[in-house]
CSV table of C-alpha atoms and ligand atoms in Angstrom, one decimal:
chain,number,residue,atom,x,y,z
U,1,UNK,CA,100.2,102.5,113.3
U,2,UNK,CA,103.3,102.6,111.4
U,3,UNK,CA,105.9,104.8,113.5
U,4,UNK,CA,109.0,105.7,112.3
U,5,UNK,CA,111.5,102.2,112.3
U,6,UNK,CA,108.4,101.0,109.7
U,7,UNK,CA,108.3,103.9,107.8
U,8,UNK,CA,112.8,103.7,107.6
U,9,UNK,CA,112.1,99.9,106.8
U,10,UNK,CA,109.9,100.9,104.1
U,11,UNK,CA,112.1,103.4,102.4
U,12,UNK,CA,114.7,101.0,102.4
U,13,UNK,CA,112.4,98.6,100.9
U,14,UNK,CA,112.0,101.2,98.1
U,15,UNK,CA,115.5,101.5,97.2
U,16,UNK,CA,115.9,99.0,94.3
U,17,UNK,CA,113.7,101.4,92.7
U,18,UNK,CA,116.3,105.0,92.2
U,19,UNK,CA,117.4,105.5,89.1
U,20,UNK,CA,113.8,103.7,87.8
U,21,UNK,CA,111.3,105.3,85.8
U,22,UNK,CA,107.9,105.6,87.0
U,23,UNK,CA,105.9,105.2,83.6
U,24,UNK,CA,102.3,105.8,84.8
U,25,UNK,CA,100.1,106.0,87.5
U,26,UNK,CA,96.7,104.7,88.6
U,27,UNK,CA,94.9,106.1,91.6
U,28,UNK,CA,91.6,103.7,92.4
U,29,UNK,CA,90.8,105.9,95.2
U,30,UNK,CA,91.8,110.1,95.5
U,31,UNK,CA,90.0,110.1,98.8
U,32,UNK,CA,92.9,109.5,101.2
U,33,UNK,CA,93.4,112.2,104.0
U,34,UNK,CA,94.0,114.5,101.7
U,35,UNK,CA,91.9,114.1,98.5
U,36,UNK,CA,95.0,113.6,95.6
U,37,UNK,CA,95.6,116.3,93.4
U,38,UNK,CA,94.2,116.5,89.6
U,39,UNK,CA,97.5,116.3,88.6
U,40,UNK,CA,99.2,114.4,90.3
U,41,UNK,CA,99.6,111.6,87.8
U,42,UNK,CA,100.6,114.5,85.0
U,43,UNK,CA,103.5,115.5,87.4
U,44,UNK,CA,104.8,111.9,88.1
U,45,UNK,CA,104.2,110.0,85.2
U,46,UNK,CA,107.7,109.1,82.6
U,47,UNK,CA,109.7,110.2,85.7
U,48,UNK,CA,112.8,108.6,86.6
U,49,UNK,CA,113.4,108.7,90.6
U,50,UNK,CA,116.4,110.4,91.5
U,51,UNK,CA,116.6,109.0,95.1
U,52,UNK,CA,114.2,107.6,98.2
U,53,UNK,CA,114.7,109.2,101.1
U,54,UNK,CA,112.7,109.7,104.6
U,55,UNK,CA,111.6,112.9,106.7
U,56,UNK,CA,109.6,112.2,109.7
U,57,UNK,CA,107.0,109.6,108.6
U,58,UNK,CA,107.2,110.8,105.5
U,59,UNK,CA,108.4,108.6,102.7
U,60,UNK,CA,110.0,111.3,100.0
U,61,UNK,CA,110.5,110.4,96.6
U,62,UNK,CA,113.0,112.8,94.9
U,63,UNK,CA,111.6,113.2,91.1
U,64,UNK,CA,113.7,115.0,88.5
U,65,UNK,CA,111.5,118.3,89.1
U,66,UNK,CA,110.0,118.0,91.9
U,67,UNK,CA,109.0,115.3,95.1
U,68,UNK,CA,106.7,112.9,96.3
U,69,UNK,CA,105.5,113.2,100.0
U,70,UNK,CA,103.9,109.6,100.8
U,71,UNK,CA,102.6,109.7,104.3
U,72,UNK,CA,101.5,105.5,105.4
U,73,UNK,CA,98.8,107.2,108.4
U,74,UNK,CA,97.3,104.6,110.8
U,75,UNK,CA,97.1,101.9,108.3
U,76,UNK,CA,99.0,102.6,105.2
U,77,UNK,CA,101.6,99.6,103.6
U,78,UNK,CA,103.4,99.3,100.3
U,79,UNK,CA,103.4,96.2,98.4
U,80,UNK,CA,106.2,95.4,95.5
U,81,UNK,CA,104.8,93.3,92.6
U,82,UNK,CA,105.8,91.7,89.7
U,83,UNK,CA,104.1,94.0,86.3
U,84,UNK,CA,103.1,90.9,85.5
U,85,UNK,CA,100.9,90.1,88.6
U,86,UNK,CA,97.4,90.0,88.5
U,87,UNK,CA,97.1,90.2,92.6
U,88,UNK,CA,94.9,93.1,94.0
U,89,UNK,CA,93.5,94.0,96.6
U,90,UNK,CA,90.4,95.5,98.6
U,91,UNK,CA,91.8,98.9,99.9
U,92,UNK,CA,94.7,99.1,96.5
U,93,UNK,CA,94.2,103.0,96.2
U,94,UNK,CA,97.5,103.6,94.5
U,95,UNK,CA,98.9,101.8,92.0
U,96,UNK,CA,102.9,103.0,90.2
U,97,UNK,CA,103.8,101.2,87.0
U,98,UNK,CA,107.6,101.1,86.3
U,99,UNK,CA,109.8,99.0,84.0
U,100,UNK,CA,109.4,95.7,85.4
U,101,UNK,CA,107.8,96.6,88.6
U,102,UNK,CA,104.5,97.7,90.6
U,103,UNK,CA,104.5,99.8,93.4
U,104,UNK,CA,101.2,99.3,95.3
U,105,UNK,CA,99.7,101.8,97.8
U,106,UNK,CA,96.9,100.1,100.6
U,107,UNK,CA,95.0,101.7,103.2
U,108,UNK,CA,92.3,100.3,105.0
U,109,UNK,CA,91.7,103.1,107.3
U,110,UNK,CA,92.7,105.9,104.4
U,111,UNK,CA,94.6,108.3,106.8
U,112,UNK,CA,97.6,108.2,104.5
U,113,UNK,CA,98.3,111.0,101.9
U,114,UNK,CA,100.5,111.6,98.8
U,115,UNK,CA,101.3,114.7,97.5
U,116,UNK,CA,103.7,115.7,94.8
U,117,UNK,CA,105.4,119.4,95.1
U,118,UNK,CA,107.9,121.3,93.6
U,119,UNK,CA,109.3,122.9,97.1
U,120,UNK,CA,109.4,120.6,99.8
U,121,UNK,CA,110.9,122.8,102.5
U,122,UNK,CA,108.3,124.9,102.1
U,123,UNK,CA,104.9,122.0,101.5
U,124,UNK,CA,103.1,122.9,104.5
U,125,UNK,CA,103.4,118.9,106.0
U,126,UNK,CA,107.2,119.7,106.0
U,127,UNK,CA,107.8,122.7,106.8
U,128,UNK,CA,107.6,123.2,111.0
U,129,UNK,CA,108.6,119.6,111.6
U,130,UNK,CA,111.4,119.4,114.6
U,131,UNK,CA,114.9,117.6,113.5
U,132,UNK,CA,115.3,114.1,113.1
U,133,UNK,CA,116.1,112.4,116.0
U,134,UNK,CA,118.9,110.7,114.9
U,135,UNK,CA,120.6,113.8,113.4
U,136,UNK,CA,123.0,116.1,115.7
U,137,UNK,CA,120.6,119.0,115.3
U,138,UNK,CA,118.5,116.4,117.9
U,139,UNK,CA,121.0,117.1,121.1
U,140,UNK,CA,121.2,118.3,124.8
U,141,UNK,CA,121.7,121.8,124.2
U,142,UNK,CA,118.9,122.0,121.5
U,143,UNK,CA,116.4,119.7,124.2
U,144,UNK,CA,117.8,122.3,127.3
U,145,UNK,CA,116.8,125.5,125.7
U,146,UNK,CA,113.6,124.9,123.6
U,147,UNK,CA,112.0,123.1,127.0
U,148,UNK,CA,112.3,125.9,129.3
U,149,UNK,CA,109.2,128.1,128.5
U,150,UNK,CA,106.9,124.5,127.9
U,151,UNK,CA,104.8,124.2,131.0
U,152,UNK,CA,103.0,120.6,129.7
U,153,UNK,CA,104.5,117.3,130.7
U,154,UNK,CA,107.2,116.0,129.6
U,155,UNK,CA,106.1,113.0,127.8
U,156,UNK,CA,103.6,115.4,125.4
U,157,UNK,CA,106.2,117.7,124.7
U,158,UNK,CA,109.2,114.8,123.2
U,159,UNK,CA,105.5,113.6,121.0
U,160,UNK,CA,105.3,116.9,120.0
U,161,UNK,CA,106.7,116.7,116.5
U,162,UNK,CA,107.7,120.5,116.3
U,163,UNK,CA,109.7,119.6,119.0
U,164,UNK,CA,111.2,116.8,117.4
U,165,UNK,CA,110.4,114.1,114.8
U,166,UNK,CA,109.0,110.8,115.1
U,167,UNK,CA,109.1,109.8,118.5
U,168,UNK,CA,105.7,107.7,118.8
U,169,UNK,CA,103.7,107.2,122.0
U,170,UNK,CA,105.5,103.4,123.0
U,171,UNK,CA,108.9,105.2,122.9
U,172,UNK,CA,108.0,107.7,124.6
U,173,UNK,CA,107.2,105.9,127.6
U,174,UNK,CA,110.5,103.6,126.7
U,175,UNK,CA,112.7,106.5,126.2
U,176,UNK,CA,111.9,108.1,129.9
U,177,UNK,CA,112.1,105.1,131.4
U,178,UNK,CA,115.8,104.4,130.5
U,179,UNK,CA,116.6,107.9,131.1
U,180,UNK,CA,114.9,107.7,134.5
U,181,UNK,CA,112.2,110.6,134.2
U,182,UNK,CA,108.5,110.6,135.4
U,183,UNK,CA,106.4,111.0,132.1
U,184,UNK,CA,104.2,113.5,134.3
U,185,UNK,CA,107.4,116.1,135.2
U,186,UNK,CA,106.7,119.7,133.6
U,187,UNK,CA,109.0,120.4,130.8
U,188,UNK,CA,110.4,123.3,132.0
U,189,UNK,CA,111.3,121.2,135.2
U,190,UNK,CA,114.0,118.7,133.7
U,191,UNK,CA,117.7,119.6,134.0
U,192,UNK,CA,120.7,119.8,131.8
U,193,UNK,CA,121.0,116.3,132.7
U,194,UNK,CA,117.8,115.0,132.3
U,195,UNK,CA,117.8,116.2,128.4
U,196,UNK,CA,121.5,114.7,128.2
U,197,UNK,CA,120.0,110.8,129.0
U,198,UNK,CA,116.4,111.8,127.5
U,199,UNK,CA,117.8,112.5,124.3
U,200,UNK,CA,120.4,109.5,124.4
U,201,UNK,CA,117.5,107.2,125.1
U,202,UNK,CA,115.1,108.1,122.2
U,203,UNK,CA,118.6,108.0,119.8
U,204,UNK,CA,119.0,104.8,121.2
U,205,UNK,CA,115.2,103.0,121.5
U,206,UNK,CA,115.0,105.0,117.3
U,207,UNK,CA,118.3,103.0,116.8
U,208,UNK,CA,116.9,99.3,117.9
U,209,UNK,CA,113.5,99.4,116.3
U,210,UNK,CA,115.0,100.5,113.3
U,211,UNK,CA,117.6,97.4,113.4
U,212,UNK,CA,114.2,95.3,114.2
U,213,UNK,CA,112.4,96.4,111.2
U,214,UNK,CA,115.6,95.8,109.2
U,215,UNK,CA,114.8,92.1,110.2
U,216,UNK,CA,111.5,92.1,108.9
U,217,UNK,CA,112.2,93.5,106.2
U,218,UNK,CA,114.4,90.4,105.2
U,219,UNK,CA,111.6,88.2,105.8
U,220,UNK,CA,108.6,89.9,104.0
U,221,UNK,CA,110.2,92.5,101.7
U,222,UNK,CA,107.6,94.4,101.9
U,223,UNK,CA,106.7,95.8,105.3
U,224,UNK,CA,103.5,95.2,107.6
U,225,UNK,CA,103.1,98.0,110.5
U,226,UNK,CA,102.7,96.0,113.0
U,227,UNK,CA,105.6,93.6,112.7
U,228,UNK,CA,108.5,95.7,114.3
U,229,UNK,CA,107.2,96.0,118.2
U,230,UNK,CA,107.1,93.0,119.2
U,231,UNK,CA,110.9,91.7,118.8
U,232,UNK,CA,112.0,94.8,121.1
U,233,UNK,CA,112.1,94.0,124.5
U,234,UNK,CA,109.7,96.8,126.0
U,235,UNK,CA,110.7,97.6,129.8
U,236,UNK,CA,107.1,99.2,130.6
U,237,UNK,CA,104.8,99.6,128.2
U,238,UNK,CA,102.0,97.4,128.0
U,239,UNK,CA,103.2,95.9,131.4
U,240,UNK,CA,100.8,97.7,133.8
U,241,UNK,CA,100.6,96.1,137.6
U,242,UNK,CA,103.9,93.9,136.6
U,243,UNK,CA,107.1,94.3,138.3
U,244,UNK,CA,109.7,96.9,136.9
U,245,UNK,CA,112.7,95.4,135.3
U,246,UNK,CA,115.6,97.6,136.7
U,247,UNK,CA,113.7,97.6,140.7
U,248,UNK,CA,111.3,95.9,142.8
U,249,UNK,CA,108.4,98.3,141.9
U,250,UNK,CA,105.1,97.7,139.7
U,251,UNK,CA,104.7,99.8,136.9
U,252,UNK,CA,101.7,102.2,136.9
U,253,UNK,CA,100.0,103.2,133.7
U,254,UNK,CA,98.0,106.5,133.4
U,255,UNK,CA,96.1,108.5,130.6
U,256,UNK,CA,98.4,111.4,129.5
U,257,UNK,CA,96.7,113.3,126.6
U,258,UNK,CA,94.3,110.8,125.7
U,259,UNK,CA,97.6,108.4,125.7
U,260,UNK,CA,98.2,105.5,127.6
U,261,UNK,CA,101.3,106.2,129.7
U,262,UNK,CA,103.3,103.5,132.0
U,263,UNK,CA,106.3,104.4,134.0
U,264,UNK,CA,107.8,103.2,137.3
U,265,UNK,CA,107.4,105.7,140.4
U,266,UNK,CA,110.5,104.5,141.7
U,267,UNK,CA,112.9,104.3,139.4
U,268,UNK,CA,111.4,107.1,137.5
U,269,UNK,CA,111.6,110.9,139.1
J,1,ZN,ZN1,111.6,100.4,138.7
């Protein structure tokens, strides 16, 4: 599933394309997660593209009058094409035409959405997400206050994106691994201290897999999902019954939430 490092990769993939026209559209498929609006090719098409930005997983395209919200789900990946081009492909739902350019939306799995609205803030996708987790509004204080009246583990609550944005199930175990936490405390449990390494951990696992998919990027241009995981160095996910890397524990996995959880008992409290 594309988490948020492919989803910033992406975006930056995109950015050739502000100050471009979108000239038309062609949807092959309205039946993503959200069936496409009747008219959503009426509100995009001439449109130049004031800028490409990213909220959550969601890739925004700011229009002249109004935004794209372009959500990738389990399976979703953008392709850049030549106009000239005659490649398709099985799963091509979306396709934008622009000066010189194609912009093509595929989704296997068709858990992705695109919307266009005139109010983002308010677009009900938008509106109750958390703050990014690389902005200040993501910080000790902010983690300290909103977790004491959570009674769920800790792990499910950093997931939560109300609580705050993006932070996908492999760095979630990452993250409370570095900042030495068991994934199964109760939220309202962890100290002023615990939220001062938590949060320093997630901005800092965000902050590698981001420069990862940066490096993909290079290589492919445009951006498979999968790609980004496997040049960071994980400390305990996927690594069940294998010894920890800080101690001389084995790492444990449980099933938090339906999610596959690892964490080391000793070095994690
Ligand atoms: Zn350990």
């Amino acid at each position: 599933m594309p988490e948020l490092p492919e989803v910033e990769t992406t975006m930056s993939a995109l950015q050739p394309f502000v100050e471009k026209k979108i000239v038309s559209v062609d949807i092959k498929n309205r039946n993503l997660r959200w069936k496409i609006e009747k008219d959503f090719e009426n509100n995009i098409s001439n449109k130049k593209i004031i800028s490409i930005t990213r909220r959550a997983k969601y890739i925004i395209f700011n229009m002249l009058d109004g935004f794209i919200i372009l959500h990738l789900g389990m399976s979703g990946n953008i392709r850049i094409q030549d106009l000239k081009s005659n490649i398709y492909k099985k799963h091509d739902h979306i396709i934008f035409y622009l000066k010189d350019k194609k912009i093509i939306y595929n989704d296997i799995r068709r858990f992705g959405s695109i919307h266009f609205t005139h109010d983002l803030k308010d677009h009900f996708l938008i509106k109750n997400l958390g703050p990014e987790p690389l902005s200040k509004d993501f910080n000790k204080k902010y983690l300290f206050d909103i977790s004491r009246k959570s009674k769920t583990n800790i792990k499910n609550f950093i997931m939560n994106q109300k609580v705050v944005v993006g932070v996908g199930n492999i760095y979630a175990s990452e993250a409370l691994f570095h900042a030495g936490i068991n994934p199964n405390r109760t939220t309202n449990s962890i100290s002023e201290d615990d939220c001062k390494r938590l949060v320093k951990s997630i901005k800092n696992i965000l902050k590698v897999a981001i420069k990862m998919g940066g490096t993909t990027l290079k290589d492919f241009y445009s951006v498979d999902g999968s790609e980004g995981y496997f040049k960071i160095k994980l400390k305990v996910y996927g690594r069940e019954n294998k010894k920890c890397r800080s101690c001389k524990g084995v790492i444990s996995k449980i099933v938090l939430n339906q999610r596959s959880t690892f964490y080391c008992d000793n070095c994690q409290k």
